[in-house]
GROMACS .gro file of N, CA and C in nm:
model
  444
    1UNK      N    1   0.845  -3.581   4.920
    1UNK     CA    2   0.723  -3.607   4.848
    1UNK      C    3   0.651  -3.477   4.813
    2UNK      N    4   0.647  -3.364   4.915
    2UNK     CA    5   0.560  -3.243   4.882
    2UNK      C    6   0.689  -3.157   4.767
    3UNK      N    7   0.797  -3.191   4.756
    3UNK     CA    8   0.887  -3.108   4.669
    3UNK      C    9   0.827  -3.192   4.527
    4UNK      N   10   0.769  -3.267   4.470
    4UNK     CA   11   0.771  -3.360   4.354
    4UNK      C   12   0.625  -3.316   4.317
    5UNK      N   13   0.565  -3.358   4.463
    5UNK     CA   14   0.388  -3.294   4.402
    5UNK      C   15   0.381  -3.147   4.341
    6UNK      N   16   0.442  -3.075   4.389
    6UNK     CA   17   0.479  -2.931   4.383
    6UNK      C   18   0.484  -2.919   4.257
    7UNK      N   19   0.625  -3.008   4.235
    7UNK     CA   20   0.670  -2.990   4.076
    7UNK      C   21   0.565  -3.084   3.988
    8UNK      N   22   0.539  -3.148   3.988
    8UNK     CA   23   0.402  -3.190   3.881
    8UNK      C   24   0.311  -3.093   3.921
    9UNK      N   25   0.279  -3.028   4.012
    9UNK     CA   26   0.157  -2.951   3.964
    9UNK      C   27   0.192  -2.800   3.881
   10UNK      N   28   0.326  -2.763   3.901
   10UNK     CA   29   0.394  -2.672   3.854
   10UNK      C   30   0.367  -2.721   3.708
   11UNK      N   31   0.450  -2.820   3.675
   11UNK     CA   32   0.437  -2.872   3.535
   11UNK      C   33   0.274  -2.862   3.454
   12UNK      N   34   0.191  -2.887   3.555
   12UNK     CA   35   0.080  -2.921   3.478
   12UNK      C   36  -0.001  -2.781   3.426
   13UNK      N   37   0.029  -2.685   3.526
   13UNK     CA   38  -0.008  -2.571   3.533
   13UNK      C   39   0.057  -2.496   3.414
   14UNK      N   40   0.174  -2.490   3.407
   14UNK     CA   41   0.251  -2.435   3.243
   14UNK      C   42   0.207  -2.507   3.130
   15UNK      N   43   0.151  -2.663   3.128
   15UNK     CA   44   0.123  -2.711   3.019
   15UNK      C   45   0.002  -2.643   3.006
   16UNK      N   46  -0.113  -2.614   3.078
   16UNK     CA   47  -0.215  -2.588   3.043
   16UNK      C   48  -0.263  -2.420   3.012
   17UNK      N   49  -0.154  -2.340   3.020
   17UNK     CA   50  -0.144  -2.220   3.061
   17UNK      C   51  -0.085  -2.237   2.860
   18UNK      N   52  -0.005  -2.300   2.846
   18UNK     CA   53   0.107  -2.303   2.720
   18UNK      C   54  -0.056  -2.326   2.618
   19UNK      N   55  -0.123  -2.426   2.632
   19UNK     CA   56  -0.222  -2.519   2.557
   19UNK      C   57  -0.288  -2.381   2.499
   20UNK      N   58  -0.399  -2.310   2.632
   20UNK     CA   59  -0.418  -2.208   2.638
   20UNK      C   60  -0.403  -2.132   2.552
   21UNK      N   61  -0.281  -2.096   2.559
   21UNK     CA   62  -0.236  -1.956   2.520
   21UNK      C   63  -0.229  -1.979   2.299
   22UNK      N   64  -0.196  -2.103   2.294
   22UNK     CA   65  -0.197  -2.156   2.213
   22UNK      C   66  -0.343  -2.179   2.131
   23UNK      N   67  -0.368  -2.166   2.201
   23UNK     CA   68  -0.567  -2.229   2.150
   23UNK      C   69  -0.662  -2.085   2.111
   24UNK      N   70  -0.581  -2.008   2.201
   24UNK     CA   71  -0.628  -1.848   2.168
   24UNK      C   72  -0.555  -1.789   2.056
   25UNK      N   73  -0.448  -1.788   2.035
   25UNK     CA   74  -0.362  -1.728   1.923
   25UNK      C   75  -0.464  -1.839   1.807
   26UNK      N   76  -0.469  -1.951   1.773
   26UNK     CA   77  -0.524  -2.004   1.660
   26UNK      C   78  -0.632  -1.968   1.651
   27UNK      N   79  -0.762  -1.924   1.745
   27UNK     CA   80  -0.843  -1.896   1.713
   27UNK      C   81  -0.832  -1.717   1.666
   28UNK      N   82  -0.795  -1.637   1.731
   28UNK     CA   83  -0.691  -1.508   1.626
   28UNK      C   84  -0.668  -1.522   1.482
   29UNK      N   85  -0.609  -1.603   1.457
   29UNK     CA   86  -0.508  -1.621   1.336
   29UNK      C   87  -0.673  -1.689   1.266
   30UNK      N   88  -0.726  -1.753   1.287
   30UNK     CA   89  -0.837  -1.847   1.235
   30UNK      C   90  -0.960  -1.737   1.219
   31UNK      N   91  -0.957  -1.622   1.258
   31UNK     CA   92  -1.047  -1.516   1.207
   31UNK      C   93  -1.054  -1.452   1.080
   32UNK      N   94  -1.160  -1.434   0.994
   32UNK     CA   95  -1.128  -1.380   0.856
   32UNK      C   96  -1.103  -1.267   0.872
   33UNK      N   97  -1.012  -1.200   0.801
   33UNK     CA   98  -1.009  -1.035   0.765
   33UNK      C   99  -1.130  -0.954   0.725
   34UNK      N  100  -1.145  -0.827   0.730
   34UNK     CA  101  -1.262  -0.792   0.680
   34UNK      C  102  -1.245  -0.706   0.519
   35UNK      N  103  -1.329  -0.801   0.479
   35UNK     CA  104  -1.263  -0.781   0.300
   35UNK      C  105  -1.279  -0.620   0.324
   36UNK      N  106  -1.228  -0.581   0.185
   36UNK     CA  107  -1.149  -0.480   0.112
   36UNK      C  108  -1.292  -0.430   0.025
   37UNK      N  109  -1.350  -0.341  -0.012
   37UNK     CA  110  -1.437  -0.284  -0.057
   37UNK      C  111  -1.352  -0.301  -0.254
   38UNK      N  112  -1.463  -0.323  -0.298
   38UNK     CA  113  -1.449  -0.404  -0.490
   38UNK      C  114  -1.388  -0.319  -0.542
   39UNK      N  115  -1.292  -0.319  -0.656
   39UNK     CA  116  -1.251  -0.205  -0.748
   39UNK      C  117  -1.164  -0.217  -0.788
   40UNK      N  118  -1.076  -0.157  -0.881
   40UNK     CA  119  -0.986  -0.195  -0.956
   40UNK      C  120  -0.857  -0.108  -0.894
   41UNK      N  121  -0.882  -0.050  -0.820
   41UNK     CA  122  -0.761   0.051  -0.686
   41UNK      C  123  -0.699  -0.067  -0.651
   42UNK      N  124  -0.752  -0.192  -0.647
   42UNK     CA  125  -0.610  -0.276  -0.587
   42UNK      C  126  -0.533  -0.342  -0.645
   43UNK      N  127  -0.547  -0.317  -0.802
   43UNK     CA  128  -0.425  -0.348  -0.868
   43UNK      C  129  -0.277  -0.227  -0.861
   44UNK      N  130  -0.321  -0.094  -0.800
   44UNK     CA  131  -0.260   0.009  -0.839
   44UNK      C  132  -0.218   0.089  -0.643
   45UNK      N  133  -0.346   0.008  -0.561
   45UNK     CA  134  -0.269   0.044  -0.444
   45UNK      C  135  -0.212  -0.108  -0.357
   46UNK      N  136  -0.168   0.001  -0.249
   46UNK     CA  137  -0.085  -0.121  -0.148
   46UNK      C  138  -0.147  -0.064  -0.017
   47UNK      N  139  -0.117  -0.161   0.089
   47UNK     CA  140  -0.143  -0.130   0.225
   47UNK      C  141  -0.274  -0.077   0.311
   48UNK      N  142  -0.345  -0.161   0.222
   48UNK     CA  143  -0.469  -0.088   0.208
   48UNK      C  144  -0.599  -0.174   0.373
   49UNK      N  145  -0.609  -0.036   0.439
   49UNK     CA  146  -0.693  -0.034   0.555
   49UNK      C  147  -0.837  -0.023   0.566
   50UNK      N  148  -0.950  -0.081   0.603
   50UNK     CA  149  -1.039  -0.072   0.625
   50UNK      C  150  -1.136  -0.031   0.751
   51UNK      N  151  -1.169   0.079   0.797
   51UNK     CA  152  -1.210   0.062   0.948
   51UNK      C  153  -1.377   0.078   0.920
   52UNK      N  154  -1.431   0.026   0.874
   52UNK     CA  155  -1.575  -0.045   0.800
   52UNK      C  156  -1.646   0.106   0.776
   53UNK      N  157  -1.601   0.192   0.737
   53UNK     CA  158  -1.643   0.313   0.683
   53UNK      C  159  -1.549   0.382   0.621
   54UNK      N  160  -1.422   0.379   0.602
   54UNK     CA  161  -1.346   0.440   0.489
   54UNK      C  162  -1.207   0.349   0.451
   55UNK      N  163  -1.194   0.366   0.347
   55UNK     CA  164  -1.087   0.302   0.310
   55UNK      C  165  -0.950   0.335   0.299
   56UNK      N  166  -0.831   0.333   0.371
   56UNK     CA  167  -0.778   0.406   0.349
   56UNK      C  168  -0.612   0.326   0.274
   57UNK      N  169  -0.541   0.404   0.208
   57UNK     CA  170  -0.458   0.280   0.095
   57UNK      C  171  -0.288   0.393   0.029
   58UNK      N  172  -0.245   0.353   0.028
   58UNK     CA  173  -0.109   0.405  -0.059
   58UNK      C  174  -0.134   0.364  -0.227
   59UNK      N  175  -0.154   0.462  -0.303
   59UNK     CA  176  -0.199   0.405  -0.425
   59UNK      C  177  -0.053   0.496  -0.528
   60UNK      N  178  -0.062   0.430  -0.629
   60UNK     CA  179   0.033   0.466  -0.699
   60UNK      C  180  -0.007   0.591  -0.860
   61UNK      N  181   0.071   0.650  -0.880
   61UNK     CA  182   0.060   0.733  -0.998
   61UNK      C  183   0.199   0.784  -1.051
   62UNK      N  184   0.211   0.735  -1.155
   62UNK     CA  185   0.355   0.751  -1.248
   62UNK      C  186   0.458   0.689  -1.201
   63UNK      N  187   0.475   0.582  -1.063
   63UNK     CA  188   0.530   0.515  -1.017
   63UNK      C  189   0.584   0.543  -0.878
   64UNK      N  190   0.517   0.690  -0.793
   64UNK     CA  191   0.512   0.761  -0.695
   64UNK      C  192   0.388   0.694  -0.611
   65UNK      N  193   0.375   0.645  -0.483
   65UNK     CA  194   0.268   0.587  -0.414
   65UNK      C  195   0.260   0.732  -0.287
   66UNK      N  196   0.168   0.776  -0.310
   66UNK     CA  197   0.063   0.824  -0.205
   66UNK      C  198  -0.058   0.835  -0.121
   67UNK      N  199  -0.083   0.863  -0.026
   67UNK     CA  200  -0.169   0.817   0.096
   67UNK      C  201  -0.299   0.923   0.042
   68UNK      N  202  -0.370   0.778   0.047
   68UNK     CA  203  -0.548   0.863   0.018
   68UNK      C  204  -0.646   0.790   0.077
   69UNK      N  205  -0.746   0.841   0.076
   69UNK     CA  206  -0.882   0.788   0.175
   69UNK      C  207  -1.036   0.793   0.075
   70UNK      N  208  -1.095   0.735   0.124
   70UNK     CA  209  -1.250   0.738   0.065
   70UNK      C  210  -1.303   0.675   0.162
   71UNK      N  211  -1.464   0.745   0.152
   71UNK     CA  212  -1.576   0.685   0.280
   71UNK      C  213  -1.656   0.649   0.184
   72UNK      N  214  -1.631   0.529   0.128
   72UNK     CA  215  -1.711   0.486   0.069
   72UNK      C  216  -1.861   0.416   0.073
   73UNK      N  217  -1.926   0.478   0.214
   73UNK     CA  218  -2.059   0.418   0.207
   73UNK      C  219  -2.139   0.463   0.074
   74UNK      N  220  -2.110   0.547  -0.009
   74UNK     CA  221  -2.166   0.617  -0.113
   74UNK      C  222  -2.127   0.563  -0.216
   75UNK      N  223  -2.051   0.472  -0.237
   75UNK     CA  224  -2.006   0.442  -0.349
   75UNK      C  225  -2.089   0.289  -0.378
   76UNK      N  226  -2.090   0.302  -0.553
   76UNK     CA  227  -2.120   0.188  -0.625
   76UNK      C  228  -2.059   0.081  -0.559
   77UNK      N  229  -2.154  -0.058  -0.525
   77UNK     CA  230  -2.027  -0.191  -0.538
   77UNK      C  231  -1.944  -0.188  -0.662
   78UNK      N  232  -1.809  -0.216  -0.585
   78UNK     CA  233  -1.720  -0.258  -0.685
   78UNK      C  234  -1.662  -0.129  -0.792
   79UNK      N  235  -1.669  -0.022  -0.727
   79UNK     CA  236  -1.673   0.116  -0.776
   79UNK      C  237  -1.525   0.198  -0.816
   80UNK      N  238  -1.452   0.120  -0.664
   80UNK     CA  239  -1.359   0.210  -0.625
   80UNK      C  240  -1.215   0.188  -0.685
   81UNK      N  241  -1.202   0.331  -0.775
   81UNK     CA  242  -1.061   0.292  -0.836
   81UNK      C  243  -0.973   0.410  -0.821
   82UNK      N  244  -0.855   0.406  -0.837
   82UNK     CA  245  -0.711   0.495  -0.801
   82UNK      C  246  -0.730   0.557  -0.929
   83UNK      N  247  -0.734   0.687  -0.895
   83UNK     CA  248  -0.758   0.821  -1.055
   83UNK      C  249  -0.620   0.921  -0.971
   84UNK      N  250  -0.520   0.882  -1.041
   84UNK     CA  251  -0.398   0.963  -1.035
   84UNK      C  252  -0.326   0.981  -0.876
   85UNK      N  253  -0.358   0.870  -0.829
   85UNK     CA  254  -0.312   0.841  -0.686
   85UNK      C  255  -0.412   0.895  -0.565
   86UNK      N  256  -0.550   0.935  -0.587
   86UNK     CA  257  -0.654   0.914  -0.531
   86UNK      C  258  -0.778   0.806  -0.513
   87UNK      N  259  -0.846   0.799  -0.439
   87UNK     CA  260  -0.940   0.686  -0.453
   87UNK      C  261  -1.076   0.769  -0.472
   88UNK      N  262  -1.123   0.715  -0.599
   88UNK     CA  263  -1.259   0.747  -0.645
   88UNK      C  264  -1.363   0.667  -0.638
   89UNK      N  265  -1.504   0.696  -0.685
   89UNK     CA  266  -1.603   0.574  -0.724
   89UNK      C  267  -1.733   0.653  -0.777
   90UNK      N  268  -1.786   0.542  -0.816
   90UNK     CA  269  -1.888   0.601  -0.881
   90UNK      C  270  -2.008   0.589  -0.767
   91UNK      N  271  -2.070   0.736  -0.763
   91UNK     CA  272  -2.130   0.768  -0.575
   91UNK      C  273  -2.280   0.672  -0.652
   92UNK      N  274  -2.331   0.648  -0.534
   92UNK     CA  275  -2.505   0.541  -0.566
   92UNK      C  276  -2.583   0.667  -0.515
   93UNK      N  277  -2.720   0.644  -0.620
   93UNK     CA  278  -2.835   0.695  -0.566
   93UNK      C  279  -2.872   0.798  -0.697
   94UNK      N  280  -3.018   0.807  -0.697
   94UNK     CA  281  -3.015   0.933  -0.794
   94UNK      C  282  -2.976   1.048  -0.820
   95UNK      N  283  -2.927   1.104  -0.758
   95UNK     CA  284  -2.883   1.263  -0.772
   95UNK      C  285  -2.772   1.223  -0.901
   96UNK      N  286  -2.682   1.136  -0.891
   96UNK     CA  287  -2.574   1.157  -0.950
   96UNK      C  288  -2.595   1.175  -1.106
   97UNK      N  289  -2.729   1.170  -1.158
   97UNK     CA  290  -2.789   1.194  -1.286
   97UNK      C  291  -2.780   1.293  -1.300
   98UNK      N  292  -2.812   1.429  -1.269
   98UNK     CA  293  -2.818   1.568  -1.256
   98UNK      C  294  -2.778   1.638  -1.159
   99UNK      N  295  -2.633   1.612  -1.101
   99UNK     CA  296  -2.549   1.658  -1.034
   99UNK      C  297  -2.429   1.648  -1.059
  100UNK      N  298  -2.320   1.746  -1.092
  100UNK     CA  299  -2.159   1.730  -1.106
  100UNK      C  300  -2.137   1.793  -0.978
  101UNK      N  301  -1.958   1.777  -1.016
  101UNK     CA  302  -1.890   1.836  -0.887
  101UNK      C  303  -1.931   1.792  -0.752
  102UNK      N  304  -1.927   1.587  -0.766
  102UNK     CA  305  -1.974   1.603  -0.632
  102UNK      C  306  -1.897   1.542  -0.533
  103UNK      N  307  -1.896   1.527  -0.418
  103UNK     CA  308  -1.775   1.504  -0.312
  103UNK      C  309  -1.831   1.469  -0.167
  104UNK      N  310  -1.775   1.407  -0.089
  104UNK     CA  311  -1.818   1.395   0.027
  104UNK      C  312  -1.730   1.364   0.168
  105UNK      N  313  -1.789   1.345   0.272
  105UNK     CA  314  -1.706   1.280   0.372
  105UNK      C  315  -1.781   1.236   0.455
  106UNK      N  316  -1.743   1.156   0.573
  106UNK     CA  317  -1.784   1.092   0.648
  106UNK      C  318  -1.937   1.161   0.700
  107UNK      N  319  -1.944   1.252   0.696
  107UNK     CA  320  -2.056   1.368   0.748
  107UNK      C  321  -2.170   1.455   0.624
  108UNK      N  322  -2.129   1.439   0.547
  108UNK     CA  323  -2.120   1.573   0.470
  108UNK      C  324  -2.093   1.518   0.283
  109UNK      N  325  -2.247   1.559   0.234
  109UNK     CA  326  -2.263   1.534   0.125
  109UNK      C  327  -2.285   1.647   0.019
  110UNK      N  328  -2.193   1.681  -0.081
  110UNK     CA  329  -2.228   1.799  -0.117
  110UNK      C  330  -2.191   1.771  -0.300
  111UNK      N  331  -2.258   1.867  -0.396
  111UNK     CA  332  -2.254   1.840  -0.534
  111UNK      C  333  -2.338   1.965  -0.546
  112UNK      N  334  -2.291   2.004  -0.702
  112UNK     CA  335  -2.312   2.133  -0.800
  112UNK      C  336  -2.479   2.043  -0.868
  113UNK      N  337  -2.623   2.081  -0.827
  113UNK     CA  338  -2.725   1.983  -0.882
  113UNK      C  339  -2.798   2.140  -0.960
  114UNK      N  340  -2.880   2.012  -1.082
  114UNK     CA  341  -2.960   2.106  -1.166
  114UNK      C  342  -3.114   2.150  -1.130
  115UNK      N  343  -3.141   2.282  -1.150
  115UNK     CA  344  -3.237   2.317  -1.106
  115UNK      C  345  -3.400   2.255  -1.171
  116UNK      N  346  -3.495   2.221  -1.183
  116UNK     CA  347  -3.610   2.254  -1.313
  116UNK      C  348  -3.580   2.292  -1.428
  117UNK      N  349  -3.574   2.409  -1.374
  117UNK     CA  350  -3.545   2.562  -1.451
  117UNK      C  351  -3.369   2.561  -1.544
  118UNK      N  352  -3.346   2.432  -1.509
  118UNK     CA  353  -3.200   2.385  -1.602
  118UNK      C  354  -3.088   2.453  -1.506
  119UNK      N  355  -3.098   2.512  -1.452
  119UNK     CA  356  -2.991   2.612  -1.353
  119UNK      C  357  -2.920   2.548  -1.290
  120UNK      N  358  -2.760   2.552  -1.262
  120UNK     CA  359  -2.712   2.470  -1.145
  120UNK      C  360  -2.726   2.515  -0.990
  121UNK      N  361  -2.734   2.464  -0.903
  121UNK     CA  362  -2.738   2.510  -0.791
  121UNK      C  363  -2.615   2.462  -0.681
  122UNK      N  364  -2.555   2.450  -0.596
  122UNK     CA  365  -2.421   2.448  -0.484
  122UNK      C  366  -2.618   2.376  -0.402
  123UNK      N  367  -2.528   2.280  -0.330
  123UNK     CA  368  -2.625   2.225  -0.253
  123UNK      C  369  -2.569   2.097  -0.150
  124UNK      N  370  -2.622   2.070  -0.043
  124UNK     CA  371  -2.539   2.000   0.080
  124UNK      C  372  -2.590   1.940   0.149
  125UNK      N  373  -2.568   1.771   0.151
  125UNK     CA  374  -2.640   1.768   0.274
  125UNK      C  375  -2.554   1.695   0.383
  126UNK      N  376  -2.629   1.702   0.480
  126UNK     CA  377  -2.571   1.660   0.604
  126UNK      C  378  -2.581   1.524   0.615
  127UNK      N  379  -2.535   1.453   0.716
  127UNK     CA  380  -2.581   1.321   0.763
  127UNK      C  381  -2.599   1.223   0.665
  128UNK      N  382  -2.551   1.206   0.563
  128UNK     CA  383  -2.572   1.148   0.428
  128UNK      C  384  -2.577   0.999   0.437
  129UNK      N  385  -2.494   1.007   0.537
  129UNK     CA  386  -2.466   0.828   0.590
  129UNK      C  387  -2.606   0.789   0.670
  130UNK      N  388  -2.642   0.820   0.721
  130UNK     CA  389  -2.774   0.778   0.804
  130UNK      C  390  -2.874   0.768   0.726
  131UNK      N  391  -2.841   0.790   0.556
  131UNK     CA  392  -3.052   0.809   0.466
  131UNK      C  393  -3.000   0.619   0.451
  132UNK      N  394  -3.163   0.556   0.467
  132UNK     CA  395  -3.134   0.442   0.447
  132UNK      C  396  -3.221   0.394   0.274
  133UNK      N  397  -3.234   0.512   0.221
  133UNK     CA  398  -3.320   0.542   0.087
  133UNK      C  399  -3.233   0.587  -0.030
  134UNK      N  400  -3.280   0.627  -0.078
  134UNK     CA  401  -3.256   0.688  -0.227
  134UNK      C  402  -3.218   0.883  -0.190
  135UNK      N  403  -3.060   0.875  -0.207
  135UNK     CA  404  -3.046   1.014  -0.220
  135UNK      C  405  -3.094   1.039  -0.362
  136UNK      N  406  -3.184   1.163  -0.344
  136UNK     CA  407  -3.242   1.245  -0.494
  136UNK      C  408  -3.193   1.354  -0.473
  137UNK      N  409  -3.256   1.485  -0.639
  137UNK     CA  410  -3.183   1.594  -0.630
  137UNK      C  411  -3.326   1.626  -0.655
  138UNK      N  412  -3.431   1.698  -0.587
  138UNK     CA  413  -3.507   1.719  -0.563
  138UNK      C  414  -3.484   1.902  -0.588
  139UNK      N  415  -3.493   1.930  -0.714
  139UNK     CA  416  -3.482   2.078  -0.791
  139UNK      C  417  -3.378   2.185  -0.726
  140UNK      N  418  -3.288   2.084  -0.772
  140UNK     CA  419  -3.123   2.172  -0.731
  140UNK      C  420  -3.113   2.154  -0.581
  141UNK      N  421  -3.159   2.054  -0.515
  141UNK     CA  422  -3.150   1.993  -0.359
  141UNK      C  423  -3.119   1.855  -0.320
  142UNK      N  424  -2.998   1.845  -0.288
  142UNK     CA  425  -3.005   1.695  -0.214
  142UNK      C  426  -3.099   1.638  -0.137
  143UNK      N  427  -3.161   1.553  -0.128
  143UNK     CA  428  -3.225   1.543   0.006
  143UNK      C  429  -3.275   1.381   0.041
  144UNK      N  430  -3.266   1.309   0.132
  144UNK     CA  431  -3.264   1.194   0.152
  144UNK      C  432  -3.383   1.131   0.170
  145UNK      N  433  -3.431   1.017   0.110
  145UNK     CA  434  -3.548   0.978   0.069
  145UNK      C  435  -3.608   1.004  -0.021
  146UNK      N  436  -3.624   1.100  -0.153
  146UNK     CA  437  -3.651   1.127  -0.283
  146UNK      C  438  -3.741   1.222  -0.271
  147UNK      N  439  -3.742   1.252  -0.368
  147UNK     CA  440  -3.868   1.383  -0.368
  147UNK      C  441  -4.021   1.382  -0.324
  148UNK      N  442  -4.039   1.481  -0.286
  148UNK     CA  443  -4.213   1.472  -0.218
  148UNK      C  444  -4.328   1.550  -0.327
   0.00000   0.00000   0.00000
């Protein structure tokens, strides 16, 4: 009798262990992905990663796919497109009116901006990700929150 109880409780114990294990994988699988930042890069890339601050993707040019990245907290919604097997976008905020040459990274915001005085100036800012405002170019100066 204790060899039978044994084995039904054995049994019951794998069914519920199986149920389990089962009930966790569907709720896994039953999680949404975390979309893909807007743009027309995903007609032209593949394999494309998100770790909720840069994007990173195999994009194609002349029929050659290579590995590129963008931190796109700076970018326009719906911005981001593959320019010769890189990922670009069009950056948000005012400066980009009277600023070329501009570029960034996770840290580090930098662009060629115009002075008053019409002049270009080399100009940088830091921490770019943390302004929760309006980057301006405040007379050949980046600077976060707009001019004073």
């Amino acid at each position: 009798m204790k060899g039978i109880e044994a084995e039904r409780r054995k049994r019951g114990n794998m069914f519920w262990t199986a149920f389990a294990v089962l009930f966790l994988a569907g709720l896994v699988m039953a999680m949404p992905a975390q979309a893909l930042p807007g743009g027309s890069y995903s007609k032209t890339c593949k394999d494309c990663m998100d770790d909720g601050q840069e994007l990173v993707c195999q994009c194609s040019y002349k029929g050659k796919f290579s590995g590129t990245s963008i931190y796109y907290g700076l970018c326009e919604s719906g911005s981001v497109t593959n320019t010769r097997s890189k990922l670009t976008c069009t950056a948000k905020g005012s400066f980009r009116r009277s600023c070329k040459d501009i570029s960034w990274n996770a840290s580090r915001l930098q662009a060629v901006c115009k002075t008053k005085k019409g002049k270009w100036n080399g100009t940088v800012l830091s921490s770019w990700s943390s302004c929760e405002s309006d980057i301006a170019n405040c007379d050949g100066a980046l600077t976060c929150g707009g001019c004073k």
